[in-house]
XYZ file of C-alpha atoms in Angstrom:
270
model
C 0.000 0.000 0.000
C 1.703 3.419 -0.848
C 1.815 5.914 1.620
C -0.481 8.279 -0.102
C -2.893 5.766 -0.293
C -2.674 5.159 3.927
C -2.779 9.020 4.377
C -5.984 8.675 2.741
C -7.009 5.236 4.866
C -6.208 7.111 8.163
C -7.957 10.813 6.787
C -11.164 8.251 6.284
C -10.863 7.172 9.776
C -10.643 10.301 11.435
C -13.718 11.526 9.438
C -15.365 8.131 9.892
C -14.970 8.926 14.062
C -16.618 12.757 13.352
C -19.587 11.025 11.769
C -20.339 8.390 14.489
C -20.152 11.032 17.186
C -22.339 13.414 14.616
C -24.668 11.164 13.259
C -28.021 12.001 15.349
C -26.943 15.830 15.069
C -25.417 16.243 11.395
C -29.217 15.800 9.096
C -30.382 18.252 11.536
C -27.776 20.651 11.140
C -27.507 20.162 7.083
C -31.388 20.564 6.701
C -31.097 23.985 8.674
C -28.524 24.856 6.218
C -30.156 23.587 3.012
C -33.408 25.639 3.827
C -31.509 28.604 5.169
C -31.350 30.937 2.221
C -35.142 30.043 1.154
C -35.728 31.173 4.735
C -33.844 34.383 4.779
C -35.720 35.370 1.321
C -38.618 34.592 2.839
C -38.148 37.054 5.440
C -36.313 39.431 3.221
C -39.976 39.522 1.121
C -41.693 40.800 3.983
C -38.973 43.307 5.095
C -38.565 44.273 1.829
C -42.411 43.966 0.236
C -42.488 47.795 -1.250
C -39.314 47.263 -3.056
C -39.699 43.540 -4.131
C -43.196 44.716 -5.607
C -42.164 47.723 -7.565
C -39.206 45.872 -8.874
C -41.227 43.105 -10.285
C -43.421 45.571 -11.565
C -40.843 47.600 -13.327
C -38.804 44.864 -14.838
C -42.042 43.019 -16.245
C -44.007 45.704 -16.756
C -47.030 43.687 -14.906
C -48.742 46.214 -13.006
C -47.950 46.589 -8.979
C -51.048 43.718 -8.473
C -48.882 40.917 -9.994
C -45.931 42.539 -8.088
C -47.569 42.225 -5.164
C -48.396 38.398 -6.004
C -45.204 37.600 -7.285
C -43.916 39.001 -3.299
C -46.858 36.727 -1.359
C -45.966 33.504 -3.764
C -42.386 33.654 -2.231
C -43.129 34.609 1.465
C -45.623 32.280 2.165
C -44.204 29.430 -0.393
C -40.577 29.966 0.886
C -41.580 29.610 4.813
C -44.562 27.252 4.660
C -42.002 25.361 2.938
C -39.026 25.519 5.649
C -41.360 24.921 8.120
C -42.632 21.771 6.480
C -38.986 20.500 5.908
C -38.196 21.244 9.717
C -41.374 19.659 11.203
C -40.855 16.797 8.668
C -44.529 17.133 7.488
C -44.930 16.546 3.707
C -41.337 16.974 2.851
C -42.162 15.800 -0.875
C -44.504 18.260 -0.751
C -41.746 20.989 0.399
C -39.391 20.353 -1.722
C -42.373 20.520 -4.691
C -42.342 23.967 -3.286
C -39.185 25.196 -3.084
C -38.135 23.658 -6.705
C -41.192 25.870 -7.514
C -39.639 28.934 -6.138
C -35.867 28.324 -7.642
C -37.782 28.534 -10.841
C -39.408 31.350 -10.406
C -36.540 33.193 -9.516
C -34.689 32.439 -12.292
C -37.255 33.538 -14.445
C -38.463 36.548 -12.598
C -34.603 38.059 -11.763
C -33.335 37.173 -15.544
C -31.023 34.831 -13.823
C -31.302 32.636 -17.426
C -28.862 35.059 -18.710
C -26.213 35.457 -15.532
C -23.908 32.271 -15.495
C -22.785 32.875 -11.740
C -26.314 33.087 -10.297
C -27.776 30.367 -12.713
C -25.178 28.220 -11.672
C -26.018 28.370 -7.970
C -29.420 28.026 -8.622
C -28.548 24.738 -10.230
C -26.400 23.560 -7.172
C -29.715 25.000 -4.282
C -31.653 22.467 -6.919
C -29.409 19.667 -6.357
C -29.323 20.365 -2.591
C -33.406 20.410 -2.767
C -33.148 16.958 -4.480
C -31.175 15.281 -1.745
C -33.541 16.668 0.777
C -36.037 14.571 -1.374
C -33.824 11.516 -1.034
C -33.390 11.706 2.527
C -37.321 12.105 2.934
C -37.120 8.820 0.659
C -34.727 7.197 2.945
C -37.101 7.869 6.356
C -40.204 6.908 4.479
C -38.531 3.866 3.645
C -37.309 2.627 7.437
C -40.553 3.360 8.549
C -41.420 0.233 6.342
C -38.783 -2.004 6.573
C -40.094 -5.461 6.067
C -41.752 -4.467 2.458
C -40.169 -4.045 -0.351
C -39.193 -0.928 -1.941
C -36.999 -1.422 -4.954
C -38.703 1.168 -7.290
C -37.957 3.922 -4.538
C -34.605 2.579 -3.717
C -33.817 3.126 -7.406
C -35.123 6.731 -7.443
C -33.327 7.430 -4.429
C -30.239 6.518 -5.818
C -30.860 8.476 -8.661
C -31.514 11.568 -6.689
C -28.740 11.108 -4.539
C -26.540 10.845 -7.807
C -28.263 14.448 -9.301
C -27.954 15.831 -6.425
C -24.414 15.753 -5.385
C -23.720 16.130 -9.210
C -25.394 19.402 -9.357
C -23.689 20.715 -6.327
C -20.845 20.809 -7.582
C -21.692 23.618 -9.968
C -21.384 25.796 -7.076
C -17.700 25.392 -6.860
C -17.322 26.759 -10.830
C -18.663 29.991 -9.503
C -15.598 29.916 -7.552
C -12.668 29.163 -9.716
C -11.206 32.418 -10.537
C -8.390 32.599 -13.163
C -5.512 34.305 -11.916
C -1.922 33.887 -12.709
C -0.285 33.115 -8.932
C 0.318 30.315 -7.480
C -1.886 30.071 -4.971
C -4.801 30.434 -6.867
C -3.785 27.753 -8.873
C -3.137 25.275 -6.333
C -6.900 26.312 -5.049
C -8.287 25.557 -7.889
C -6.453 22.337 -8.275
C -7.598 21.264 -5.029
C -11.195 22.347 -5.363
C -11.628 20.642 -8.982
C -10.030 17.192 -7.264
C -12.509 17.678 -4.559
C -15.675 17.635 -6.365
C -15.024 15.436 -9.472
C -14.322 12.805 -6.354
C -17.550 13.901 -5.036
C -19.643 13.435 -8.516
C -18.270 10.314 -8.981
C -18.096 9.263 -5.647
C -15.001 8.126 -5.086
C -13.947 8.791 -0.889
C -17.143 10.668 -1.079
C -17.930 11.095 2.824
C -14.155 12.575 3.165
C -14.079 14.724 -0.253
C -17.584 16.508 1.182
C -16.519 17.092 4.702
C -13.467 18.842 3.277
C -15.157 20.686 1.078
C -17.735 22.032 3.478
C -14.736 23.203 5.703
C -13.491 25.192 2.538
C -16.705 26.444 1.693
C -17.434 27.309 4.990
C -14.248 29.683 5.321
C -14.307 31.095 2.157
C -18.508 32.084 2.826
C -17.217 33.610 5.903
C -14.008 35.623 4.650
C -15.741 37.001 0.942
C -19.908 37.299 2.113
C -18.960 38.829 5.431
C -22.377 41.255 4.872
C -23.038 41.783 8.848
C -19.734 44.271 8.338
C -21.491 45.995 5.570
C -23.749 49.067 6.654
C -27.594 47.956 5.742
C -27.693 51.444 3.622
C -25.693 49.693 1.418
C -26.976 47.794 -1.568
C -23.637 45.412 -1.428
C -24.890 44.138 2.198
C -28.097 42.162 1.014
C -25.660 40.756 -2.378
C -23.607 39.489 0.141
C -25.952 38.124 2.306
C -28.083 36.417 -0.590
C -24.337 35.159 -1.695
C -23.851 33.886 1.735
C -26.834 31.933 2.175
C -26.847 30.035 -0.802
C -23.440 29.074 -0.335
C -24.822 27.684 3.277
C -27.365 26.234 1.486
C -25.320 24.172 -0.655
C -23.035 23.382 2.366
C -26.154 21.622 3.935
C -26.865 19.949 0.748
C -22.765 18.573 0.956
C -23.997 17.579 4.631
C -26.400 15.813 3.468
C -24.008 13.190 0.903
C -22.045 12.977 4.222
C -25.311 11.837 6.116
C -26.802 9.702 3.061
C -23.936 8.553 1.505
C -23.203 8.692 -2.088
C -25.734 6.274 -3.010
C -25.729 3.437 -5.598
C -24.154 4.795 -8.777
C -21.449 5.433 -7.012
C -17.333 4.511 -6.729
C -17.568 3.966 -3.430
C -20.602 1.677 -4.134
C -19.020 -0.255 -6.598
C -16.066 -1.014 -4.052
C -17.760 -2.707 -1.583
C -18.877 -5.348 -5.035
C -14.714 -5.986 -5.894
């Protein structure tokens, strides 16, 4: 065995130990994170109703009435959907709702035409979808003796959209810059999620990954420094919780696992 490959062994361990101790805490904690920018928006619609409304109205050219509309659909849509994914009522249902919203966003905030934002849009989707899998797994237990291999096979067909689409987060952050470090970031960062599509030391690849996302959230959307007269302060803060959002959704392949279609899978066959 070559000592790269035992670095990896013992980095699977220690990771391995984090999840044991973690295990009754860590869905918890990723579904709070998953839902968390759906939840601030929510609450941003009602702070913000006037503004929300007369952009809407002003972009479309719909009138202030469909503005107003367009506002209610993503309060009430955004929390009744949190709360259903907290309480674990109707979580198909939920997520229904919050796919629901992502596209109406994009559509309503000409995100179609801005790669950055469409991009995270597409990795909030793929978070949304392993929320779905997870409610898949739970519905599952509660039915152990019967079998279930039509939903086992969607499930592992969620769980392999889903981590595949979070991973378009990360392209928002590659920047191309000549110096070293940046290079050796993005080197790192490309390893990390092509082993987390394909599943290959998936559990370890994620957990890394959500450390590095977690820093870099806190250094670059630091909006609680920015004064709230400021328009930069609520970018920031919608940049800062969708990247928590797709940090839940990394939680999440920790919890679940990479699923079926899968290296890691595969291994366990050989």
């Amino acid at each position: 065995m070559s000592q790269k490959s035992e670095l990896m062994d013992k980095a699977e361990d220690i990771a391995d130990k984090f999840l044991r101790y973690g295990k009754n805490v860590l869905p918890h904690v990723a579904r709070l994170c998953l839902i968390s920018t759906f939840l601030e928006d929510g609450i941003r619609m009602w702070f913000q109703w006037n503004e929300q409304r007369d952009y809407i109205s002003a972009t479309w050219g719909c009138g202030w009435f469909l503005g107003m509309i367009f506002v209610l659909i993503n309060l009430f849509g955004q929390l009744t959907g949190c709360a259903m994914v907290l309480s674990r009522k109707k979580v198909n249902v939920a997520c229904g709702i919050l796919f629901g919203i992502i596209a109406l966003q994009t559509i309503a905030y000409s995100i179609l035409w801005d790669l950055k934002f469409l991009l995270r849009n597409i990795a909030l989707a793929g978070g949304v979808i392993l929320l779905l899998a997870e409610s898949k797994a739970e519905g599952r237990s509660l039915f152990a003796g019967l079998p279930s291999l039509g939903e086992n096979t969607h499930k592992t067909y969620m769980q392999l959209s889903g981590r595949v689409l979070l991973v378009f987060m990360f392209l928002t952050l590659l920047r191309f810059e000549f110096s070293l470090l940046q290079v050796i970031q993005n080197l790192i960062g490309t390893t990390l999620v092509v082993l987390i599509a394909i599943g290959y030391k998936t559990k370890l690849a994620s957990l890394i990954l959500v450390v590095w996302l977690t820093i870099l959230n806190f250094y670059f959307n630091a909006w609680w420094n920015v004064p709230s007269y400021k328009p930069m302060r609520d970018f920031l803060k919608y940049d800062f919780f969708q990247t928590l959002s797709v940090v839940g959704g990394l939680l999440l392949v920790v919890a679940l696992g990479p699923g079926g279609y899968s290296m890691d899978e595969h291994k366990k066959k050989w």
